[in-house]
Short mmCIF file of C-alpha atoms in Angstrom, two decimals:
data_model
loop_
_atom_site.label_atom_id
_atom_site.label_comp_id
_atom_site.label_asym_id
_atom_site.label_seq_id
_atom_site.Cartn_x
_atom_site.Cartn_y
_atom_site.Cartn_z
CA MET E 1 105.43 -10.75 -32.70
CA PRO E 2 107.65 -8.11 -31.09
CA GLY E 3 106.07 -6.78 -27.92
CA THR E 4 103.80 -9.81 -27.42
CA LYS E 5 104.29 -11.30 -23.99
CA GLY E 6 105.86 -14.74 -24.22
CA LEU E 7 104.48 -18.04 -23.03
CA THR E 8 106.82 -18.58 -20.10
CA ASP E 9 106.41 -15.00 -18.90
CA ARG E 10 102.63 -15.39 -18.90
CA LEU E 11 102.82 -18.64 -16.97
CA ARG E 12 105.35 -17.23 -14.51
CA ASP E 13 102.98 -14.34 -13.83
CA GLY E 14 100.14 -16.74 -13.05
CA GLU E 15 98.19 -16.09 -16.25
CA THR E 16 96.03 -18.67 -18.03
CA VAL E 17 96.92 -19.40 -21.65
CA LEU E 18 94.15 -20.58 -23.99
CA CYS E 19 95.13 -22.58 -27.07
CA ALA E 20 92.62 -23.86 -29.62
CA GLU E 21 93.46 -27.18 -31.26
CA GLY E 22 91.45 -29.63 -33.38
CA TYR E 23 91.89 -28.12 -36.86
CA LEU E 24 91.69 -31.45 -38.69
CA TRP E 25 88.30 -32.35 -37.26
CA GLU E 26 86.76 -28.96 -37.87
CA LEU E 27 88.12 -28.84 -41.42
CA GLU E 28 86.78 -32.35 -42.06
CA ARG E 29 83.37 -31.29 -40.78
CA ARG E 30 83.48 -28.50 -43.35
CA GLY E 31 84.56 -30.91 -46.09
CA PHE E 32 88.24 -29.95 -46.46
CA ALA E 33 90.09 -32.83 -44.75
CA ARG E 34 90.01 -36.61 -44.90
CA PHE E 35 89.62 -39.16 -42.15
CA GLY E 36 91.98 -42.10 -42.60
CA ASP E 37 95.31 -40.49 -43.33
CA PHE E 38 94.41 -37.30 -41.39
CA THR E 39 96.97 -35.26 -43.34
CA PRO E 40 96.95 -31.43 -43.65
CA GLU E 41 97.15 -30.98 -47.44
CA ALA E 42 94.37 -28.39 -47.14
CA VAL E 43 97.18 -26.02 -46.20
CA LEU E 44 98.37 -26.27 -49.81
CA ASP E 45 95.11 -26.89 -51.64
CA TYR E 46 92.72 -24.63 -49.71
CA PRO E 47 94.93 -22.27 -47.68
CA GLU E 48 92.20 -19.68 -47.29
CA ARG E 49 90.10 -22.23 -45.35
CA VAL E 50 92.93 -22.90 -42.93
CA THR E 51 93.64 -19.20 -42.48
CA ALA E 52 89.95 -18.58 -41.83
CA LEU E 53 89.91 -21.24 -39.13
CA TYR E 54 93.04 -19.82 -37.50
CA GLU E 55 91.28 -16.47 -37.39
CA GLU E 56 87.96 -17.82 -36.13
CA PHE E 57 89.61 -19.48 -33.15
CA VAL E 58 91.48 -16.27 -32.33
CA LEU E 59 88.21 -14.33 -32.46
CA ALA E 60 86.69 -17.00 -30.20
CA GLY E 61 89.36 -16.32 -27.59
CA SER E 62 92.51 -18.32 -28.34
CA ASP E 63 95.75 -16.71 -27.15
CA VAL E 64 97.69 -18.88 -29.57
CA VAL E 65 97.63 -19.69 -33.26
CA LEU E 66 98.91 -23.26 -33.53
CA ALA E 67 100.39 -23.89 -36.97
CA TYR E 68 98.58 -26.77 -38.66
CA MET E 69 101.60 -29.11 -38.78
CA TYR E 70 99.84 -32.16 -37.36
CA TYR E 71 100.85 -35.20 -39.44
CA ALA E 72 102.81 -32.95 -41.79
CA HIS E 73 105.94 -35.09 -41.45
CA ARG E 74 107.57 -37.06 -44.27
CA GLN E 75 106.10 -40.45 -43.45
CA LYS E 76 102.52 -39.20 -43.54
CA MET E 77 103.02 -37.03 -46.60
CA ARG E 78 104.58 -40.03 -48.36
CA LEU E 79 101.43 -42.02 -47.56
CA ILE E 80 99.37 -39.68 -49.76
CA GLY E 81 102.03 -39.38 -52.45
CA ARG E 82 103.10 -35.85 -51.55
CA GLU E 83 106.40 -36.22 -49.76
CA GLU E 84 107.91 -33.60 -52.06
CA ASP E 85 105.46 -31.11 -50.51
CA CYS E 86 106.57 -31.83 -46.94
CA LYS E 87 108.67 -28.69 -46.49
CA SER E 88 106.21 -26.43 -48.26
CA VAL E 89 103.17 -27.62 -46.27
CA ASN E 90 105.03 -26.93 -43.02
CA LEU E 91 106.42 -23.55 -44.01
CA LYS E 92 103.12 -22.39 -45.50
CA SER E 93 101.17 -23.44 -42.42
CA ILE E 94 103.66 -21.63 -40.21
CA LYS E 95 103.61 -18.51 -42.38
CA MET E 96 99.80 -18.34 -42.33
CA ALA E 97 99.78 -18.86 -38.55
CA ARG E 98 102.42 -16.19 -38.06
CA ASP E 99 100.45 -13.71 -40.16
CA VAL E 100 97.24 -14.27 -38.18
CA ALA E 101 99.08 -14.17 -34.86
CA ASP E 102 100.77 -10.89 -35.78
CA LYS E 103 97.51 -9.39 -37.00
CA TYR E 104 95.87 -9.95 -33.63
CA GLY E 105 98.86 -9.76 -31.30
CA LYS E 106 98.78 -13.47 -30.42
CA LEU E 107 101.41 -16.12 -29.82
CA MET E 108 102.22 -18.58 -32.60
CA ALA E 109 103.22 -22.17 -31.90
CA GLY E 110 104.82 -24.77 -34.10
CA GLY E 111 103.65 -28.34 -33.69
CA LEU E 112 104.96 -31.89 -33.47
CA SER E 113 102.72 -34.92 -33.08
CA ASN E 114 102.83 -38.67 -32.79
CA THR E 115 104.11 -40.08 -36.07
CA THR E 116 102.15 -43.37 -36.20
CA VAL E 117 105.37 -45.14 -37.21
CA PHE E 118 107.24 -45.13 -33.89
CA GLU E 119 108.17 -48.52 -32.42
CA PRO E 120 109.64 -48.55 -28.88
CA ASP E 121 112.11 -51.36 -29.60
CA ASP E 122 113.33 -50.29 -33.04
CA PRO E 123 116.37 -47.96 -32.97
CA ASP E 124 116.25 -47.44 -36.74
CA ILE E 125 112.68 -46.15 -36.64
CA ALA E 126 113.48 -44.03 -33.58
CA GLY E 127 116.26 -42.41 -35.62
CA LYS E 128 113.90 -41.68 -38.50
CA VAL E 129 111.33 -40.19 -36.13
CA ALA E 130 113.99 -38.02 -34.51
CA GLU E 131 115.01 -36.74 -37.94
CA MET E 132 111.41 -35.90 -38.85
CA PHE E 133 111.03 -33.99 -35.59
CA LYS E 134 114.29 -32.15 -36.28
CA GLU E 135 113.00 -30.99 -39.66
CA GLN E 136 109.73 -29.70 -38.30
CA VAL E 137 111.37 -27.89 -35.39
CA GLU E 138 113.86 -26.21 -37.74
CA TRP E 139 111.04 -25.14 -40.06
CA ALA E 140 109.15 -23.71 -37.07
CA VAL E 141 112.25 -21.75 -36.06
CA GLU E 142 112.60 -20.49 -39.64
CA GLY E 143 108.97 -19.36 -39.61
CA GLY E 144 109.29 -17.46 -36.34
CA ALA E 145 107.33 -19.68 -33.94
CA ASP E 146 107.19 -18.42 -30.36
CA TYR E 147 107.18 -21.90 -28.86
CA MET E 148 106.69 -25.56 -29.80
CA ILE E 149 103.90 -27.95 -28.94
CA GLY E 150 104.49 -31.69 -28.97
CA GLU E 151 101.10 -33.35 -28.69
CA THR E 152 99.10 -36.57 -28.67
CA PHE E 153 101.95 -38.89 -27.77
CA HIS E 154 100.89 -42.26 -26.40
CA ASP E 155 104.48 -43.58 -26.14
CA PHE E 156 106.69 -41.89 -23.56
CA GLN E 157 109.78 -42.59 -25.66
CA GLU E 158 108.35 -40.81 -28.70
CA ALA E 159 107.36 -37.82 -26.56
CA LYS E 160 110.91 -37.78 -25.21
CA LEU E 161 112.29 -37.68 -28.77
CA ALA E 162 110.05 -34.70 -29.54
CA LEU E 163 111.21 -32.86 -26.43
CA GLU E 164 114.85 -33.60 -27.25
CA ALA E 165 114.39 -32.22 -30.77
CA ILE E 166 112.84 -29.01 -29.44
CA LYS E 167 115.62 -28.61 -26.90
CA LYS E 168 118.37 -29.29 -29.42
CA TYR E 169 117.10 -27.45 -32.49
CA GLY E 170 114.52 -24.98 -31.18
CA ARG E 171 116.96 -22.21 -30.30
CA GLY E 172 115.57 -21.78 -26.83
CA MET E 173 111.87 -22.02 -27.70
CA PRO E 174 109.69 -23.20 -24.79
CA ALA E 175 108.25 -26.70 -25.11
CA VAL E 176 104.70 -27.80 -24.28
CA ILE E 177 104.48 -31.61 -24.24
CA THR E 178 101.15 -33.40 -23.87
CA LEU E 179 100.41 -37.09 -23.73
CA VAL E 180 97.17 -38.74 -24.74
CA ALA E 181 95.44 -41.20 -22.42
CA TYR E 182 93.08 -43.62 -24.11
CA THR E 183 91.20 -46.32 -22.16
CA LYS E 184 94.17 -47.01 -19.86
CA ASP E 185 95.99 -44.67 -17.50
CA PHE E 186 99.31 -45.86 -18.95
CA THR E 187 101.37 -44.96 -21.98
CA THR E 188 101.57 -47.66 -24.63
CA ASP E 189 105.13 -48.31 -23.47
CA ASP E 190 103.65 -49.15 -20.06
CA ILE E 191 104.48 -46.14 -17.91
CA PRO E 192 101.80 -44.60 -15.69
CA ILE E 193 100.71 -41.35 -17.35
CA GLU E 194 101.49 -39.21 -14.31
CA GLU E 195 104.96 -40.74 -14.03
CA ALA E 196 105.66 -40.19 -17.74
CA LEU E 197 104.67 -36.53 -17.42
CA ARG E 198 106.78 -36.11 -14.30
CA ARG E 199 109.79 -37.42 -16.24
CA LEU E 200 109.13 -35.09 -19.17
CA GLU E 201 108.93 -32.16 -16.77
CA GLU E 202 112.25 -33.16 -15.24
CA LEU E 203 113.76 -33.44 -18.73
CA GLY E 204 112.99 -29.77 -19.32
CA ALA E 205 109.47 -29.45 -20.74
CA ASP E 206 108.12 -26.02 -19.79
CA VAL E 207 104.53 -27.29 -19.69
CA VAL E 208 103.31 -30.89 -19.49
CA GLY E 209 99.82 -32.32 -19.52
CA LEU E 210 97.13 -34.18 -21.41
CA ASN E 211 95.46 -33.61 -24.74
CA CYS E 212 93.02 -35.47 -26.97
CA GLY E 213 91.76 -38.99 -26.26
CA ARG E 214 89.45 -38.23 -23.37
CA GLY E 215 86.60 -35.82 -22.84
CA PRO E 216 86.12 -33.62 -19.78
CA ALA E 217 84.48 -36.32 -17.64
CA THR E 218 87.30 -38.86 -17.98
CA ILE E 219 90.32 -36.60 -18.32
CA MET E 220 89.76 -34.73 -15.05
CA PRO E 221 90.42 -37.62 -12.60
CA LEU E 222 93.75 -38.29 -14.32
CA LEU E 223 94.63 -34.59 -14.34
CA GLU E 224 94.10 -34.52 -10.59
CA ARG E 225 96.69 -37.29 -10.18
CA VAL E 226 99.10 -35.55 -12.55
CA ARG E 227 98.77 -32.32 -10.56
CA LYS E 228 100.04 -34.13 -7.46
CA VAL E 229 103.35 -35.14 -9.05
CA CYS E 230 104.06 -32.37 -11.58
CA LYS E 231 105.11 -29.08 -10.01
CA GLY E 232 105.19 -26.77 -13.03
CA PRO E 233 102.51 -25.45 -15.39
CA LEU E 234 99.94 -28.07 -16.37
CA ALA E 235 98.11 -28.39 -19.71
CA ALA E 236 94.60 -29.74 -20.20
CA VAL E 237 93.28 -30.01 -23.76
CA PRO E 238 90.47 -32.60 -23.85
CA VAL E 239 88.20 -33.50 -26.70
CA PRO E 240 84.78 -31.84 -26.18
CA LEU E 241 83.03 -35.20 -26.23
CA ARG E 242 80.96 -37.15 -23.72
CA THR E 243 83.32 -39.94 -22.75
CA THR E 244 82.30 -42.12 -19.81
CA GLU E 245 83.88 -44.43 -17.27
CA GLU E 246 82.85 -47.37 -19.46
CA GLN E 247 84.03 -45.67 -22.67
CA LYS E 248 86.94 -43.52 -21.51
CA SER E 249 88.32 -42.46 -24.89
CA PHE E 250 86.43 -40.94 -27.76
CA GLN E 251 87.75 -43.73 -29.98
CA SER E 252 85.84 -46.19 -27.76
CA LEU E 253 82.49 -44.38 -27.78
CA LEU E 254 79.48 -46.31 -29.08
CA ASP E 255 76.28 -44.95 -30.57
CA HIS E 256 73.59 -45.16 -27.90
CA VAL E 257 71.00 -46.17 -30.50
CA THR E 258 72.81 -48.58 -32.81
CA GLY E 259 75.65 -49.74 -30.56
CA LYS E 260 78.12 -49.12 -33.40
CA PRO E 261 81.43 -47.25 -32.93
CA LEU E 262 81.17 -43.50 -33.44
CA TYR E 263 84.84 -42.96 -34.28
CA PRO E 264 85.72 -41.26 -36.49
CA THR E 265 82.86 -40.33 -38.80
CA ASN E 266 79.95 -39.94 -36.40
CA MET E 267 81.42 -38.11 -33.41
CA THR E 268 78.96 -35.22 -33.65
CA THR E 269 76.36 -37.32 -31.82
CA ALA E 270 78.55 -37.22 -28.68
CA ILE E 271 79.65 -33.58 -28.56
CA CYS E 272 79.51 -31.92 -25.14
CA HIS E 273 76.97 -29.22 -24.54
CA ARG E 274 78.20 -25.78 -23.59
CA GLU E 275 77.52 -26.12 -19.88
CA GLU E 276 79.84 -29.13 -19.77
CA ILE E 277 82.64 -27.06 -21.32
CA GLN E 278 81.97 -24.32 -18.78
CA GLN E 279 82.08 -26.81 -15.89
CA PHE E 280 85.30 -28.42 -17.12
CA THR E 281 86.94 -25.03 -17.46
CA GLN E 282 85.93 -24.07 -13.93
CA ASP E 283 87.22 -27.40 -12.55
CA ALA E 284 90.51 -27.08 -14.43
CA LEU E 285 91.08 -23.55 -13.15
CA LYS E 286 90.39 -24.70 -9.57
CA LEU E 287 92.97 -27.45 -10.07
CA GLY E 288 95.53 -24.85 -11.05
CA VAL E 289 95.70 -25.67 -14.76
CA GLN E 290 97.26 -22.70 -16.57
CA TYR E 291 97.28 -23.99 -20.15
CA LEU E 292 93.81 -24.80 -21.44
CA GLY E 293 92.28 -25.74 -24.76
CA LEU E 294 90.04 -28.12 -26.67
CA CYS E 295 91.15 -30.75 -29.16
CA CYS E 296 89.36 -32.91 -31.77
CA CYS E 297 85.75 -31.80 -32.43
CA ASN E 298 86.55 -28.32 -31.13
CA SER E 299 84.68 -25.46 -32.77
CA PRO E 300 84.75 -21.68 -32.40
CA SER E 301 81.42 -21.69 -30.54
CA LEU E 302 82.62 -24.26 -27.99
CA PHE E 303 85.99 -22.61 -27.57
CA ARG E 304 84.23 -19.30 -26.97
CA GLU E 305 82.52 -20.90 -23.95
CA MET E 306 85.93 -21.78 -22.50
CA ALA E 307 87.18 -18.23 -23.06
CA LEU E 308 84.09 -16.65 -21.53
CA THR E 309 84.33 -18.95 -18.51
CA CYS E 310 87.93 -17.76 -18.05
CA GLY E 311 86.64 -14.21 -17.83
CA ARG E 312 87.76 -13.24 -21.32
CA ASP E 313 85.88 -10.93 -23.66
CA PRO E 314 86.41 -12.54 -27.08
CA VAL E 315 85.26 -10.76 -30.22
CA LEU E 316 82.77 -13.55 -30.93
CA GLY E 317 81.30 -13.15 -27.46
CA LYS E 318 78.81 -10.74 -29.03
CA PHE E 319 77.19 -13.74 -30.71
CA SER E 320 76.66 -15.77 -27.53
CA PRO E 321 73.09 -17.09 -27.17
CA ASP E 322 70.54 -14.64 -25.80
CA HIS E 323 67.08 -16.21 -25.58
CA SER E 324 65.61 -13.01 -24.21
CA LYS E 325 65.70 -11.73 -27.78
CA SER E 326 64.09 -14.84 -29.25
CA TYR E 327 60.70 -14.45 -30.93
CA LEU E 328 59.56 -17.79 -29.52
CA PHE E 329 61.78 -18.63 -26.57
CA GLY E 330 61.91 -15.28 -24.80
CA LYS E 331 59.20 -14.31 -22.33
CA THR E 332 55.86 -13.72 -23.97
CA THR E 333 52.22 -13.34 -22.96
CA LYS E 334 50.91 -13.71 -26.48
CA PRO E 335 48.76 -16.86 -26.70
CA HIS E 336 49.66 -17.66 -30.29
CA ARG E 337 53.41 -17.62 -29.57
CA GLU E 338 52.86 -19.86 -26.57
CA LYS E 339 50.87 -22.22 -28.78
CA ILE E 340 53.67 -22.36 -31.38
CA ARG E 341 56.19 -23.06 -28.63
CA SER E 342 54.00 -25.84 -27.31
CA PHE E 343 53.70 -27.36 -30.77
CA MET E 344 57.48 -27.21 -31.23
CA CYS E 345 58.57 -28.50 -27.83
CA GLY E 346 55.68 -30.38 -26.32
CA ASP E 347 56.06 -30.81 -22.57
CA ALA E 348 59.64 -29.49 -22.75
CA LYS E 349 58.55 -26.01 -23.80
CA HIS E 350 59.15 -24.51 -20.35
CA ILE E 351 62.92 -25.13 -20.43
CA TYR E 352 63.36 -22.71 -23.31
CA ILE E 353 61.69 -19.73 -21.67
CA SER E 354 64.33 -17.14 -20.84
CA SER E 355 64.55 -15.88 -17.28
CA ASP E 356 65.54 -12.51 -18.70
CA SER E 357 62.91 -9.82 -19.08
#
């Protein structure tokens, strides 16, 4: 949008940029996406739902509308029998994102992602992946993207192909490249994550960092190591899930009752509470992270907590919890209300009493 301050200018001036991700998971929770192929055909079949989610994240405090291009490349669209829709799903997603960004004076980003078909030792596949990236970058340029995100790469070589495509075909658009760390602190082509990000920074990425894979508790120690070797702007976009040292990635999380894997259909049992998002945001800001967001299992209410912690005043801030106005959980001297609260909460009733008058 003309007059909207660009990404690199914001970062140069020391500003923090907030970018909401995780559309697939939130759309699936609402019933409009499918686990398994993880493809974004909702852009074509239910565009109003995608537009609504773009808008909700903006109202929750996102500085960026990321076009829903994740897994919108030819190989994935072929998997669901809709390769002929590849161009239209990309251009429509970009157009909707551009419209919402312009409406609210936000940045709009195009997106590349891991392809699921890349093989480090196969030049033919690398060529096909490079061509798919080229297409998506050119479509993002056509749709007026302000910058490009390349995200969730677990192979350094595939991330490098994405960066090269942005540099070659992006007509000067800035590039944000984020790797995903799963249970190991290495890429799947065996490069330490911090070293891989250092190389991507040297190759010209404007922002490097981590997204997806790990929740706040297990992404932060790795971010601290990355900060020591990467000199430019750093990105941190974790999943808002309670990963642990024993189960570092959200794909490895087990149900604490049944012992069964939670991924992908039962992740809601492990979602972070709001105070954990607040604490992660504070820790990231202290580390000097300038590009912040949340990935899979993100929601407008959680993202709002990140924005509020950054000192923002998002539109949806008006709906933040306020127990002082609660009939039951605000302060009361009425015996019957105290009795109801006791029946509801048992011995835990005291934790819900607001300290506000």
